[in-house]
Short mmCIF file of C-alpha atoms in Angstrom, two decimals:
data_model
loop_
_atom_site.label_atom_id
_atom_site.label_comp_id
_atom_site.label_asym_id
_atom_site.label_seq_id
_atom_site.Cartn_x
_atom_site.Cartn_y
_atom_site.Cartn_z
CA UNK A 1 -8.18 -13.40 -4.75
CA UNK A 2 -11.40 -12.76 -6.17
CA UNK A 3 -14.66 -13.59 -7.67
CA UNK A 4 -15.01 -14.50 -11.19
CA UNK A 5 -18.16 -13.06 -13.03
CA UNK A 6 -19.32 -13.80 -15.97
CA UNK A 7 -21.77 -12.19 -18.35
CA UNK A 8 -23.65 -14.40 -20.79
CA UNK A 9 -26.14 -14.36 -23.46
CA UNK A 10 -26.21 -14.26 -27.66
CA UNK A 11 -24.46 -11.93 -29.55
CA UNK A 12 -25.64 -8.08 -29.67
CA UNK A 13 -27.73 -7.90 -26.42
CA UNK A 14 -25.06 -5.06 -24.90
CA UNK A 15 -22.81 -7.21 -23.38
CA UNK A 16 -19.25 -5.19 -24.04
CA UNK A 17 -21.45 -2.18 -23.14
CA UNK A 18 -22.44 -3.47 -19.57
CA UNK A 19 -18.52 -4.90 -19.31
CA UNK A 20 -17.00 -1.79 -20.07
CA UNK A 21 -19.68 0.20 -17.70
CA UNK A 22 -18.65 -2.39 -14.91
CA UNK A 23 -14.43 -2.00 -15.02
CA UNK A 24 -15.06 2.01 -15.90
CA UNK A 25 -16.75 2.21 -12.34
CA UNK A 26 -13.51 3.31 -10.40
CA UNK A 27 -9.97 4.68 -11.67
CA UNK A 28 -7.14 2.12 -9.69
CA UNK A 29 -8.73 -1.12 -11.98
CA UNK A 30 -6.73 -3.64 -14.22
CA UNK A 31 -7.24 -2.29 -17.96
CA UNK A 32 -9.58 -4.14 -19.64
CA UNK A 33 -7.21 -7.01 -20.82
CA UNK A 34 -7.83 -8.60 -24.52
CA UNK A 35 -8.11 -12.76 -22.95
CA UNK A 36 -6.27 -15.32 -24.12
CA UNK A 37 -8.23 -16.00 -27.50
CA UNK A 38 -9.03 -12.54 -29.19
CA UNK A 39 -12.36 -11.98 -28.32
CA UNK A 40 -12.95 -12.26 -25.05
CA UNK A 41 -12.14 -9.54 -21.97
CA UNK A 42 -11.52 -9.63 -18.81
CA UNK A 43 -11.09 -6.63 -16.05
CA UNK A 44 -11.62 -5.70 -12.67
CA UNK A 45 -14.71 -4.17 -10.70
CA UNK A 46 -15.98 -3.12 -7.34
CA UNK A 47 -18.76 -2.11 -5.93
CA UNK A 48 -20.21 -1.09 -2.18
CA UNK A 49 -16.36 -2.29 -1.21
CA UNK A 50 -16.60 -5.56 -2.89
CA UNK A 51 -13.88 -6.14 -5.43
CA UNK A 52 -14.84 -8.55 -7.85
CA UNK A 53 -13.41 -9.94 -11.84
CA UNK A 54 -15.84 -9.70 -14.75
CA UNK A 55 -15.18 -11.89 -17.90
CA UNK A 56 -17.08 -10.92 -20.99
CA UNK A 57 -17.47 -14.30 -22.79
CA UNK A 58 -18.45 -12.29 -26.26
CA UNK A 59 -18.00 -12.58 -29.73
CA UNK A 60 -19.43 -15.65 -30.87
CA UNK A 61 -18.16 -17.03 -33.99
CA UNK A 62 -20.58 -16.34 -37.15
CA UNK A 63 -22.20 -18.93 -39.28
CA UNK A 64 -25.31 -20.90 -39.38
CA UNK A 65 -27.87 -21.43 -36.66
CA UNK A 66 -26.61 -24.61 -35.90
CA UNK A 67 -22.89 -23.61 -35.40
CA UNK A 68 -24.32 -20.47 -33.25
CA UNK A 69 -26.23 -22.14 -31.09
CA UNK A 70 -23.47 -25.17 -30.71
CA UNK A 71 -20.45 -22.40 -29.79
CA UNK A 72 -23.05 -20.78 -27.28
CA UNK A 73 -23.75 -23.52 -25.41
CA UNK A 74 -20.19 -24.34 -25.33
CA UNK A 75 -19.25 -21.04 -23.82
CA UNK A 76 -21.68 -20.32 -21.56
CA UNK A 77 -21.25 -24.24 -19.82
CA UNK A 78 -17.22 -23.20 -19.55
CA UNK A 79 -18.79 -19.75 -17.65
CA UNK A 80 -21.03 -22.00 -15.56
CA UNK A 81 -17.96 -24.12 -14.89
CA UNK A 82 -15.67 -21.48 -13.78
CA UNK A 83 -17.62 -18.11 -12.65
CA UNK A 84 -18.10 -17.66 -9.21
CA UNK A 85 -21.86 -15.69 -10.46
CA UNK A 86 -23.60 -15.02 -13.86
CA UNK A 87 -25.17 -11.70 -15.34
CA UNK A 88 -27.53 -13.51 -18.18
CA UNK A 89 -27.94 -10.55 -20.51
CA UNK A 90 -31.49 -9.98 -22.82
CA UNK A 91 -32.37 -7.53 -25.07
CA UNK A 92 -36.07 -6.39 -24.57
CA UNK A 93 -35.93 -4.83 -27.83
CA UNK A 94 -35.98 -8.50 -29.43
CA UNK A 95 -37.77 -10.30 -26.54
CA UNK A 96 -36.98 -13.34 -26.18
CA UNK A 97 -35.51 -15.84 -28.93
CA UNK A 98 -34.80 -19.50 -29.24
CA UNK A 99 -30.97 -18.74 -28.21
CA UNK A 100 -32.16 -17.14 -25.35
CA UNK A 101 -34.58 -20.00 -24.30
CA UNK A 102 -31.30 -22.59 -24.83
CA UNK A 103 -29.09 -20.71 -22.31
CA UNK A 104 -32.11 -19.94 -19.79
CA UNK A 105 -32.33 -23.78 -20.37
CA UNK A 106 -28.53 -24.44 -19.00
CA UNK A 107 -28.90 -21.77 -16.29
CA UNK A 108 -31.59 -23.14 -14.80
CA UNK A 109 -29.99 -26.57 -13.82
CA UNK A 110 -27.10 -24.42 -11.91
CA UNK A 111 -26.81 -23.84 -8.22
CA UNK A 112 -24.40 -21.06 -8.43
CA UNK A 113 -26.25 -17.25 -8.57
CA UNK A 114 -27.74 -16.81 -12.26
CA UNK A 115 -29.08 -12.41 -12.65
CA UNK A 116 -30.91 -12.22 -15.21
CA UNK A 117 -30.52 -8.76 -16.72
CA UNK A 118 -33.42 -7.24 -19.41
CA UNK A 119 -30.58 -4.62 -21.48
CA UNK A 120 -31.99 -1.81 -23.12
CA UNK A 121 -35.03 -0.68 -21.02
CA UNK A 122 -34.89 3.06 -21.22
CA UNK A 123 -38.47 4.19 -21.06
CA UNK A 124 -41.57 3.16 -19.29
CA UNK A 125 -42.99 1.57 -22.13
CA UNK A 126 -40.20 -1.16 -22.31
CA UNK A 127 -40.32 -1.51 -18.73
CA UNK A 128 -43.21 -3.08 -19.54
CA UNK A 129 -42.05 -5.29 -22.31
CA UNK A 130 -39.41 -6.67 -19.70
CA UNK A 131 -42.73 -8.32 -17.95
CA UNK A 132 -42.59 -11.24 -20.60
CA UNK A 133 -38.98 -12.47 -19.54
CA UNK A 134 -40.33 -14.29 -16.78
CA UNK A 135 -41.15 -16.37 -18.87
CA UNK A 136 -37.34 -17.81 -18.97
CA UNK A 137 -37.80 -19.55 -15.73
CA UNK A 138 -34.63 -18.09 -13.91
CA UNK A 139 -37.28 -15.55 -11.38
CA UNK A 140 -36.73 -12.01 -10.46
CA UNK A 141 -35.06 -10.06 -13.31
CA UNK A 142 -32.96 -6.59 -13.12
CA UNK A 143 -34.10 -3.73 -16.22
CA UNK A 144 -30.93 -2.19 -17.18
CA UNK A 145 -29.93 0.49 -20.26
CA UNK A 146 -26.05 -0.69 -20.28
CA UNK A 147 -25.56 2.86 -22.44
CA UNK A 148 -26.86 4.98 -19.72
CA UNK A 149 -26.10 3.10 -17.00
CA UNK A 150 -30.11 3.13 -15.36
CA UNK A 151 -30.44 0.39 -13.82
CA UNK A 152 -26.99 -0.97 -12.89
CA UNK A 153 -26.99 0.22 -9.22
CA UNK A 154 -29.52 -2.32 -8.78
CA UNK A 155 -27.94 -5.26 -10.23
CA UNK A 156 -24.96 -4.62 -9.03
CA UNK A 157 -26.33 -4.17 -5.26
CA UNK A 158 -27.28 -7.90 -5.76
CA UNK A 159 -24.75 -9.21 -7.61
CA UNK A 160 -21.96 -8.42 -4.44
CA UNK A 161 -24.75 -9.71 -2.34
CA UNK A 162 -24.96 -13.02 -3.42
CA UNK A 163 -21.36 -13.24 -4.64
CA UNK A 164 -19.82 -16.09 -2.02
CA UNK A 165 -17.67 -14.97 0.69
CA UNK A 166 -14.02 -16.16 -0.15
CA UNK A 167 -12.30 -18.13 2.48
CA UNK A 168 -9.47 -16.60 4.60
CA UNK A 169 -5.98 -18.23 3.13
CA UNK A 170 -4.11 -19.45 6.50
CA UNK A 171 -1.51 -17.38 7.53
CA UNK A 172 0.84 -19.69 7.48
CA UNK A 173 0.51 -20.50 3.74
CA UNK A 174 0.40 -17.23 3.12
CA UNK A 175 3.71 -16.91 4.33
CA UNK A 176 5.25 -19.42 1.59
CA UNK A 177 5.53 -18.24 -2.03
CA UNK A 178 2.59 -19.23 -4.07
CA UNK A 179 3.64 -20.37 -7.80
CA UNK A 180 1.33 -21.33 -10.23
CA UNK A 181 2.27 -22.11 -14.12
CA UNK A 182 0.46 -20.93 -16.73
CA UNK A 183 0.60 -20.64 -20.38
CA UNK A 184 -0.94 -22.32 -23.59
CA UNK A 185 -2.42 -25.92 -23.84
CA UNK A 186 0.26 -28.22 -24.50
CA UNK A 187 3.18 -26.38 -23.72
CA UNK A 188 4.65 -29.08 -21.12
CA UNK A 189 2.92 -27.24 -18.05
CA UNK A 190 1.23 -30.72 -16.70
CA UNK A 191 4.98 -31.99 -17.49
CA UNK A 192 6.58 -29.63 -15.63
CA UNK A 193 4.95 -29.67 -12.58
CA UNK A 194 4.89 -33.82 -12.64
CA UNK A 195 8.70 -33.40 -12.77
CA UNK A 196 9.23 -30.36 -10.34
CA UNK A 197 7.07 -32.66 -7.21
CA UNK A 198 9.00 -36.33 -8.53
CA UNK A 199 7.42 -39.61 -8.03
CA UNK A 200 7.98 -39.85 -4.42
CA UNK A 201 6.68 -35.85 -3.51
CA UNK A 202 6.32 -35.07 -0.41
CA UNK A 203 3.46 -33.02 0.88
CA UNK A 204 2.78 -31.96 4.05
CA UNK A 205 -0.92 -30.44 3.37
CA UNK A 206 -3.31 -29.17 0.65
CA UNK A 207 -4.92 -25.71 1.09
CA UNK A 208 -8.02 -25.33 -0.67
CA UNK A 209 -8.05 -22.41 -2.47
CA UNK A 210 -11.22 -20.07 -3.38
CA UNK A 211 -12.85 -22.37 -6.13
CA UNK A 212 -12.72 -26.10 -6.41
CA UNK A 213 -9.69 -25.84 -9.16
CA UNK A 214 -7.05 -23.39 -7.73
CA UNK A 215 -5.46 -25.73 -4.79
CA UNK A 216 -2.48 -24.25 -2.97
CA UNK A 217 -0.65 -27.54 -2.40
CA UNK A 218 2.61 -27.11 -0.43
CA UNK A 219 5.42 -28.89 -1.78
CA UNK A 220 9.34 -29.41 -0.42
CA UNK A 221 11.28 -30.27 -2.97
CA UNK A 222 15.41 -28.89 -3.48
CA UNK A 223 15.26 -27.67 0.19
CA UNK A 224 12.29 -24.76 -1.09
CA UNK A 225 9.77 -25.05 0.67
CA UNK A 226 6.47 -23.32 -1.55
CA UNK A 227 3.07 -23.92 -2.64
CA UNK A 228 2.36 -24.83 -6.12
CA UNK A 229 -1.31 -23.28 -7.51
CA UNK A 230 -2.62 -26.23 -9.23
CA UNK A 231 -4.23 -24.94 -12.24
CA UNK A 232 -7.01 -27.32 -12.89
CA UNK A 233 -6.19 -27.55 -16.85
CA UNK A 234 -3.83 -29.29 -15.73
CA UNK A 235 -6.11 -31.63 -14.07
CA UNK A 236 -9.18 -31.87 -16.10
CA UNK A 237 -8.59 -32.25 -19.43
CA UNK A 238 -12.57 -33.59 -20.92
CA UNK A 239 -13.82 -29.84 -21.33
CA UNK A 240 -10.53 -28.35 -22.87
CA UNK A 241 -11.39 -29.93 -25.63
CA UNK A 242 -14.31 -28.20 -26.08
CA UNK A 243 -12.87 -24.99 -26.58
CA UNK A 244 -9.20 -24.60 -25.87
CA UNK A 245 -8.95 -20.73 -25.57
CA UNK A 246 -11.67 -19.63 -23.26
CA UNK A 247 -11.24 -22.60 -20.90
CA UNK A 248 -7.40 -21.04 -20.84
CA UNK A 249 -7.61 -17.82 -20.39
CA UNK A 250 -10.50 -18.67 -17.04
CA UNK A 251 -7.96 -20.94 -15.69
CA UNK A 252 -5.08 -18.44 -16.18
CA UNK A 253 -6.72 -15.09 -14.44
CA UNK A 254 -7.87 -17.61 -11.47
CA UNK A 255 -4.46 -19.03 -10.95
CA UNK A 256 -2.88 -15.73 -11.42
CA UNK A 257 -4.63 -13.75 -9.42
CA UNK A 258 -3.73 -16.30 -6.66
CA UNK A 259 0.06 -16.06 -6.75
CA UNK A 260 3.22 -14.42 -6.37
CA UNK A 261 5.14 -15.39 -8.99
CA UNK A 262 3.82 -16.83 -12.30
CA UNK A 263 5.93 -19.50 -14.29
CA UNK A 264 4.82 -18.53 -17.86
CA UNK A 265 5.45 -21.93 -19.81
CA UNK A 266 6.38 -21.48 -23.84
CA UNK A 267 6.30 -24.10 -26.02
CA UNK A 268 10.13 -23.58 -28.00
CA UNK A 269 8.90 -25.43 -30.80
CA UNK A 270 6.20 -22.81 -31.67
CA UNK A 271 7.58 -20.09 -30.41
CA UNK A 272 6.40 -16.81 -28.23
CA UNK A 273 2.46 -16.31 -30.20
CA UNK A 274 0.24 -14.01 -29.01
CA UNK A 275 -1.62 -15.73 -26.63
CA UNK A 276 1.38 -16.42 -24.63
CA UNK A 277 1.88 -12.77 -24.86
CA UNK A 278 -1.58 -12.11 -23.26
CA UNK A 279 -1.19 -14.41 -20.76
CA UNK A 280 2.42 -12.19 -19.78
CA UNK A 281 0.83 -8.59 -19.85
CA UNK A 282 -2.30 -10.27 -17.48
CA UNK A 283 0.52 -11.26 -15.19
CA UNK A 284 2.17 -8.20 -15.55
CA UNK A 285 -0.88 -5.78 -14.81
CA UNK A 286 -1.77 -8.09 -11.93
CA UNK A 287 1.76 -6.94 -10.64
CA UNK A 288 2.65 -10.63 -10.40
CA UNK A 289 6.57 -11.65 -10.72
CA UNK A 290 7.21 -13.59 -13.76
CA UNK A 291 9.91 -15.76 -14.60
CA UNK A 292 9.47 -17.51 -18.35
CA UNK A 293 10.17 -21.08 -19.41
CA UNK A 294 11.11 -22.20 -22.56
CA UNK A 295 10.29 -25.54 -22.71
CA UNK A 296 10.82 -28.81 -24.84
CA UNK A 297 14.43 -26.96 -25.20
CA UNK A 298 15.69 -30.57 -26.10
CA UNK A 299 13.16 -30.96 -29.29
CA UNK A 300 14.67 -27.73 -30.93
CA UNK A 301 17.68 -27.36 -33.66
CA UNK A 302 20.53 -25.24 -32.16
CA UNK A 303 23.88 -24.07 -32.69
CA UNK A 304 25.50 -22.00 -29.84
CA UNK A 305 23.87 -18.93 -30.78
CA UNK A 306 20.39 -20.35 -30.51
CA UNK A 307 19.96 -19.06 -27.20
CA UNK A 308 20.75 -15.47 -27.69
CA UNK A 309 18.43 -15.26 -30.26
CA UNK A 310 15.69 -16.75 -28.78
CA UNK A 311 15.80 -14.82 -25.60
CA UNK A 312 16.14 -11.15 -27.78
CA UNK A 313 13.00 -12.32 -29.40
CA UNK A 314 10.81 -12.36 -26.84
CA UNK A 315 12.52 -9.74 -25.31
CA UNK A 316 11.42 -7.65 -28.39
CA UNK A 317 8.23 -8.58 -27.88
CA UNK A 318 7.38 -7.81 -23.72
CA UNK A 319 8.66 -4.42 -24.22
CA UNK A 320 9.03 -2.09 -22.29
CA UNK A 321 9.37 -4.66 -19.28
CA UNK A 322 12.45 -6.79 -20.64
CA UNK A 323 13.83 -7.08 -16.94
CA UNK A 324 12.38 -10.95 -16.77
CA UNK A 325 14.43 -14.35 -16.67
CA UNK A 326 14.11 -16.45 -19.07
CA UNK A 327 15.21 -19.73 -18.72
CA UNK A 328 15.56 -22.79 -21.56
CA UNK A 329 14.40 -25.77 -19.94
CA UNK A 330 12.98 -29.28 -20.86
CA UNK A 331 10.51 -30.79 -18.18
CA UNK A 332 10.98 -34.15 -20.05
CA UNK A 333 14.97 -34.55 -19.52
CA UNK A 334 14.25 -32.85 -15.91
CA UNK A 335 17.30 -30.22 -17.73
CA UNK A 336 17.51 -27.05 -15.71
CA UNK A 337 14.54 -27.56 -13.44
CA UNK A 338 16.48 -26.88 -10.65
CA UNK A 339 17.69 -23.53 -12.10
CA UNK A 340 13.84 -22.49 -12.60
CA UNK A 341 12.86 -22.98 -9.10
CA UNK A 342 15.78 -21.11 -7.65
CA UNK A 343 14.78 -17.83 -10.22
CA UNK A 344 11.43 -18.43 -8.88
CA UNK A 345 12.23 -18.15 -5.44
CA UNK A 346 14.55 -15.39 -6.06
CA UNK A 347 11.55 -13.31 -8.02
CA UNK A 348 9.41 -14.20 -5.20
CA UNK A 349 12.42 -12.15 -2.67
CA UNK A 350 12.80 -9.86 -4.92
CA UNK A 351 9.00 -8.96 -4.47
CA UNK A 352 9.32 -8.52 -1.10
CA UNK A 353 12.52 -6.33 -0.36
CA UNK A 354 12.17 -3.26 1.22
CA UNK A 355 14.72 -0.01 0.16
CA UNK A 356 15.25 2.01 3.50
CA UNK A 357 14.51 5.53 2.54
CA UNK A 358 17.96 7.50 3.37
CA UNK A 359 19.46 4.88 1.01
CA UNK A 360 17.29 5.29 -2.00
CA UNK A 361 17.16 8.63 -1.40
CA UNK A 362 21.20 8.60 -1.76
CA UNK A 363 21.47 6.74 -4.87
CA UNK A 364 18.59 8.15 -6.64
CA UNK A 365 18.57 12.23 -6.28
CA UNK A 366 22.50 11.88 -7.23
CA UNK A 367 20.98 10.46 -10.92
CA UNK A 368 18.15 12.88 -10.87
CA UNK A 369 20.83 15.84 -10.20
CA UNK A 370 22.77 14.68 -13.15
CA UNK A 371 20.02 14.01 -15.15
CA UNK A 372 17.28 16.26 -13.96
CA UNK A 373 13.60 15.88 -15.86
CA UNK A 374 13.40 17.94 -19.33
CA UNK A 375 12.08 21.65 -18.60
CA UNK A 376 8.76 21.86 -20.21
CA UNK A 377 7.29 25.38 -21.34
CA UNK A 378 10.54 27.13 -19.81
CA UNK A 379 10.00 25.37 -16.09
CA UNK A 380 12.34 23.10 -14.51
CA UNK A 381 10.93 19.95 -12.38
CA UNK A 382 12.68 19.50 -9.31
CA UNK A 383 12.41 16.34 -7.36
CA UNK A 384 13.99 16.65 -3.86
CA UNK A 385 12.64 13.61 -1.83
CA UNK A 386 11.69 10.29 -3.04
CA UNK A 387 10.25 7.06 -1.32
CA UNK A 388 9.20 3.30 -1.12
CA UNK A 389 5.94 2.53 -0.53
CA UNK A 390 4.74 0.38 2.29
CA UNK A 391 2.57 -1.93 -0.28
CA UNK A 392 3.22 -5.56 -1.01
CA UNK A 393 4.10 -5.03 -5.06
CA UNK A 394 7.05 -2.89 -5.63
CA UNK A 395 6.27 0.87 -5.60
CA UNK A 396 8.01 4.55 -5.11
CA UNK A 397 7.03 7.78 -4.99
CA UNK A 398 8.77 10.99 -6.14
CA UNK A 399 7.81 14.07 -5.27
CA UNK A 400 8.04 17.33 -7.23
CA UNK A 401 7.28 20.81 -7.47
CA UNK A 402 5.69 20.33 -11.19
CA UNK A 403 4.48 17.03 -11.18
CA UNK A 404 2.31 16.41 -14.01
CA UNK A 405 5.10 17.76 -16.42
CA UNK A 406 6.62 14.51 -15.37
CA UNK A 407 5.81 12.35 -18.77
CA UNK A 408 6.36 8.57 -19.21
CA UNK A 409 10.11 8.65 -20.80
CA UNK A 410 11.25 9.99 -17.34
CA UNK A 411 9.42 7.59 -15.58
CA UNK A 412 10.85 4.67 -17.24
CA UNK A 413 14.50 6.48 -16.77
CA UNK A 414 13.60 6.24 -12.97
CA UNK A 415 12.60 2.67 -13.05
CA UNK A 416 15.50 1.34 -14.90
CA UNK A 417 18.05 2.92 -12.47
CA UNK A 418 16.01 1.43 -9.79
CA UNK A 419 16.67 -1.95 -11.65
CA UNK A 420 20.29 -1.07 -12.57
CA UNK A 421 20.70 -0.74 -8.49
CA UNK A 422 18.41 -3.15 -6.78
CA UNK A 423 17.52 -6.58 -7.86
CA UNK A 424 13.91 -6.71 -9.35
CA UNK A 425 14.32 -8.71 -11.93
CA UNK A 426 10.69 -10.54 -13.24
CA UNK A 427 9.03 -8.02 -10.92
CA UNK A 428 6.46 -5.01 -12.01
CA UNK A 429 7.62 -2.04 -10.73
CA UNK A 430 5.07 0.83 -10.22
CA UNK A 431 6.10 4.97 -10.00
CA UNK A 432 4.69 7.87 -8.75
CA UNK A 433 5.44 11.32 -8.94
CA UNK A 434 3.65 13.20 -6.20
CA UNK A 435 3.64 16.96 -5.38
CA UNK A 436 5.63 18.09 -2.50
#
């Protein structure tokens, strides 16, 4: 689990700049992720050991003055709301502006850490320039040049010292699956979980989690024992209406990144859109298992086939990683809810299994022998020993004599007679060919 930060500010101050500086900063990092609504990113940093999200809350719609200012203030309260620390981005180029005075205005009432960051300062002369944002009433302020990267050491030495230190999850909860549901705003999640605990649920504690809206709250309920992450959308519905997306797509990397297994809710009468799509791959490339839910099944026209099709839909559309249950449920009717907590719990087992060595090695240099990696340039790849890894996602090593004439194709070959053998169904699956 970790902190959320946010960068803020107007429009055209550097913002994606200093983002894509920050997740570029070491190789084994979640791509840069397009959020929920189109225009917003989110991606992983560290820095002096300190791993840490960044959200880039750009890409403010464009209109008049009015509507600017209105959608700015909206979006940077939502950061304030959910971000863990702020980077308040200037431009000393422009000095400072009337937008900038309204958002210095909101970050001044906040008790969380606010760095206020003067962009562009790339010679000695601006350096000076920088002197009048003091005037914004937030204190000491970093001079950056997001293009060069001068500066950033700096800010960035701060930042992970005034980040908060996130408290240690029990060990006992961490030994019961964490769930959480995710997916669009109205898609039956609130439903779901109302119907999944009953009227009469029965809970033996409540683990806070790392922020005031991801609560691990441990449930029993069809003889599984688990805890449910409580996305607080589900809770707080006054600011959602402020601005569905970016409130979604916060909520959905916090409760993510706090799971095992993420119950990606659809809504069947609208179908698989993009932005449940996004919210999939940032499950996916959080190596999270994922089982999906159609919901409202009981709302849609169907004939037998209806099914079928639906499923090969979506199937089409998470390629290459089809291996994922997908159940048709309907929270409202309480029809298969049963059925979805057993696949989660089974994705959640699935996660965890270990393949002894001499085993995997068995089954899988028998397929490689028959099916041996194409010869590239007139030389032949030869694996002769192959591995699990002892990490807590899914991962194996091969290892070769040529391996970076490995390419992808192969790789995926590997992984689906993995899948065809062992049961890792809704879970990522990572592989590595290593030399020998």
């Amino acid at each position: 689990m970790n902190n959320i930060v946010a960068i803020v500010g107007r429009p055209n101050v550097g913002k994606s700049t200093f983002f894509n500086r920050l997740i570029q900063r070491r190789e084994a990092i979640v791509d840069s992720v397009s959020g929920v609504t189109r225009d917003r990113n989110y991606g992983k940093s560290e820095w002096n050991g300190k791993e840490f999200s960044v959200i880039d809350t750009g890409g403010y719609i464009k209109g008049s003055d009015d509507i600017f200012e209105g959608e700015i203030r909206k979006q940077v309260e939502l950061a304030i709301d959910e971000a863990d620390a702020i980077v308040f981005l200037v431009d000393v180029e422009e000095g400072i502006t009337p937008m900038d005075e309204e958002v210095a205005k909101l970050l001044r009432k906040v008790t969380k850490p606010v760095l206020l960051a003067v962009n562009k300062v790339d010679n000695a002369m601006r350096e000076k320039d920088a002197i009048e944002f003091y005037n914004l009433g937030l204190g000491e302020y970093f001079t950056i040049a997001g293009m060069s990267g001068s500066g950033t050491g700096e800010l960035l030495d701060k930042l992970v010292e005034v980040l908060p230190e996130l408290p240690e999850i029990e060990e006992e909860a961490e030994a019961l699956p964490r769930f959480c549901v995710v997916g669009r705003p109205n898609a039956g999640k609130s439903s779901f979980i109302n119907a999944l605990i009953g009227e009469d649920r029965y809970i033996v504690t409540d683990i806070a989690g790392t922020t005031r809206d991801a609560i691990d709250t441990r449930y029993n309920r069809f003889g599984f024992e688990f805890n449910l992450v409580d996305t607080a959308g589900i809770r707080r519905k006054a600011k959602v209406k402020e601005d569905l997306e970016f409130y979604s797509v916060m909520r959905s990397i916090r409760a993510i990144e706090h799971s095992d297994v993420c119950i990606l809710m659809i809504d069947a009468t609208r179908g698989f859109e993009s932005q449940d799509q996004n919210i999939f791959w940032l499950a996916e490339k959080n190596r999270k298992g994922i089982v999906i839910l159609v919901n409202k099944w009981d709302l849609v026209e169907k004939d037998t086939m209806s099914t079928k099709q639906y499923e090969a839909k979506i199937r089409e559309q998470i390629q290459p990683f089809t291996d994922v249950p997908i159940l048709f449920v309907s929270a409202l009717t309480k029809q298969r809810l049963l059925k979805a907590l057993e696949t989660t719990v089974h994705v959640f087992e699935s996660r965890k299994q270990r393949v002894p060595t001499s085993k995997f090695n068995d089954h899988m240099l028998r397929i490689i022998e028959n099916f041996p990696p194409p010869a590239i340039k007139g030389k032949y790849v030869k694996i002769k020993y192959c591995m699990q890894l002892p990490t807590p996602v899914p991962q194996f090593v091969f290892f070769a004599n040529l391996p970076q004439y490995v390419k992808e194709p192969y790789k995926r070959f590997l992984e689906n007679k993995i899948r065809e053998n062992w049961d890792y169904s809704g879970v990522p699956i990572d592989i590595y060919i290593r030399e020998k």
